[in-house]
XYZ file of C-alpha atoms in Angstrom:
182
model
C 25.448 68.644 152.785
C 25.356 68.163 148.844
C 21.452 67.254 149.215
C 21.006 70.777 151.005
C 22.794 72.490 148.127
C 20.928 70.538 145.133
C 17.861 71.739 146.708
C 18.939 75.477 147.093
C 20.226 75.000 143.507
C 16.995 73.404 142.282
C 14.903 76.536 143.997
C 17.141 78.999 142.602
C 16.645 77.684 139.251
C 13.133 77.543 139.836
C 12.512 81.111 140.772
C 14.200 81.953 138.369
C 12.519 79.890 135.526
C 9.187 81.231 136.654
C 10.569 84.884 136.650
C 11.288 84.644 133.440
C 8.383 83.401 132.256
C 6.266 85.914 134.108
C 8.649 88.471 132.756
C 8.311 87.369 129.259
C 4.187 86.894 129.115
C 4.230 90.779 130.181
C 6.634 91.967 127.955
C 5.023 90.115 124.631
C 1.369 89.904 125.631
C 1.007 92.777 128.497
C -0.917 94.982 125.796
C -3.150 92.599 124.776
C -3.778 91.010 127.816
C -4.507 94.512 129.697
C -7.152 95.227 126.513
C -8.704 91.659 127.244
C -8.605 92.672 130.839
C -10.359 95.845 130.463
C -13.349 94.720 128.434
C -13.981 92.014 130.594
C -13.884 94.349 133.817
C -15.883 96.694 131.857
C -18.408 93.787 131.202
C -18.151 92.170 134.685
C -17.278 94.646 136.684
C -14.437 92.589 138.450
C -11.969 89.964 137.213
C -9.821 87.550 139.018
C -8.370 83.832 138.362
C -11.721 82.127 140.283
C -13.543 83.826 137.041
C -12.037 81.585 134.456
C -12.827 78.485 136.299
C -16.403 79.279 138.119
C -17.227 82.412 136.205
C -20.693 82.640 134.734
C -20.621 84.120 131.803
C -16.569 82.251 131.557
C -14.373 85.744 130.786
C -13.483 85.194 126.787
C -9.562 85.276 127.701
C -6.919 84.239 125.485
C -4.442 83.265 128.504
C -4.391 81.438 131.600
C -5.497 81.938 134.872
C -1.545 81.864 136.009
C -1.038 84.160 133.263
C -3.659 86.491 134.622
C -1.904 85.992 138.221
C 1.420 87.619 136.555
C -0.318 90.296 135.631
C -2.286 91.216 139.053
C 0.986 90.380 141.215
C 3.630 92.047 138.542
C 1.077 95.160 138.416
C 0.482 95.389 142.339
C 4.448 94.937 142.947
C 5.279 97.840 140.726
C 2.837 100.240 142.073
C 3.421 98.999 145.749
C 7.193 99.803 144.559
C 6.496 103.177 142.946
C 3.904 105.027 144.055
C 2.479 103.281 147.164
C -0.816 102.088 147.876
C -4.084 103.560 149.365
C -6.443 101.217 151.398
C -10.065 100.831 151.278
C -10.911 102.315 154.718
C -14.388 100.544 154.597
C -12.798 97.435 153.975
C -12.526 95.292 157.588
C -10.041 93.420 156.193
C -6.231 94.735 155.674
C -6.307 95.690 151.836
C -4.265 97.741 148.894
C -5.278 99.520 146.025
C -3.727 100.185 142.523
C -4.954 102.247 139.578
C -3.616 101.534 135.893
C -4.403 103.600 133.012
C -4.405 102.340 129.723
C -5.989 104.230 126.784
C -8.027 106.476 128.631
C -9.430 103.451 130.675
C -8.735 102.923 134.218
C -8.544 99.618 135.972
C -8.431 99.241 139.449
C -6.405 96.323 141.375
C -8.035 95.436 144.613
C -5.945 93.313 146.941
C -6.982 91.948 150.443
C -5.453 89.582 153.210
C -7.224 87.803 155.391
C -6.672 83.711 155.643
C -4.672 84.080 152.415
C -4.344 86.833 149.793
C -6.767 87.763 146.998
C -6.673 90.051 144.566
C -8.901 91.279 141.526
C -8.957 93.644 138.812
C -11.994 95.934 139.309
C -14.088 98.847 137.577
C -13.539 102.004 139.804
C -16.187 103.902 140.674
C -16.839 107.185 139.084
C -16.194 109.093 142.363
C -12.697 107.150 142.048
C -12.448 108.211 138.752
C -13.168 112.012 139.725
C -10.686 112.001 142.469
C -7.632 110.367 140.684
C -8.270 112.992 137.566
C -8.939 115.976 139.633
C -7.472 115.600 143.114
C -3.756 114.820 144.787
C -5.353 111.171 144.471
C -4.161 111.154 141.359
C -0.584 110.141 142.473
C -1.916 106.835 142.808
C -2.899 106.609 138.819
C 0.257 104.347 136.770
C 0.571 104.366 133.396
C 0.299 100.829 131.960
C 3.004 101.826 129.641
C 5.177 102.894 132.574
C 4.800 99.251 134.262
C 5.476 97.635 130.842
C 8.684 99.637 130.011
C 10.291 98.835 133.376
C 9.149 95.058 133.256
C 11.668 95.171 130.060
C 13.994 97.359 131.780
C 14.251 94.683 134.335
C 14.661 91.424 131.920
C 17.528 93.863 130.085
C 18.950 94.041 133.322
C 18.322 90.485 134.533
C 20.352 89.193 131.060
C 23.509 91.411 132.272
C 24.188 89.857 135.883
C 24.507 86.187 137.267
C 21.541 84.381 138.224
C 22.249 84.152 141.847
C 22.318 88.037 141.506
C 19.389 88.236 139.675
C 17.226 86.371 142.217
C 19.137 88.305 145.250
C 18.174 91.710 143.244
C 14.709 90.744 143.046
C 14.525 89.451 146.735
C 15.829 92.342 147.588
C 13.511 94.556 146.165
C 16.800 96.312 143.906
C 18.664 97.341 146.992
C 21.742 96.000 147.631
C 22.808 94.088 150.733
C 25.924 94.320 151.838
C 28.424 92.224 154.920
C 29.359 94.344 157.975
C 27.967 97.503 156.169
C 27.718 100.456 158.944
């Protein structure tokens, strides 16, 4: 029994450590990271973690593939939880999209599910940008600063909670989970 307790405690500690690393990167490096991402996307058309290893030419980023993954995952989670996600109807695989604006530049996140999940930053088409700026589709456009502020607030909130409460809050998406509620 103690071995199981140790594994659970170890798992929870590792989860909290990785979550804190992700939040620290976004809070302290998020603005410079999105500037570099937008620059690369404007030059390349898209950017994902594999481009760091296999891209020709290699992207000029001051951060790692893991940190790029932090941005992709966290931004998509934020979009999903705050405005929802449109889908690309022409894609044969299950997918979802997110749009972020920073300094009048729009970057799209494209996430596809098949035999795994792959996601990447993409430069949206001119038609998509027009829809985001001039139609009700604009509800999906998120200000990058709102994402950073949310991450900062979540970090402050997690400092007030115990480690297990923070993890439970993260797992449940902020919803209170009660026993025997009717």
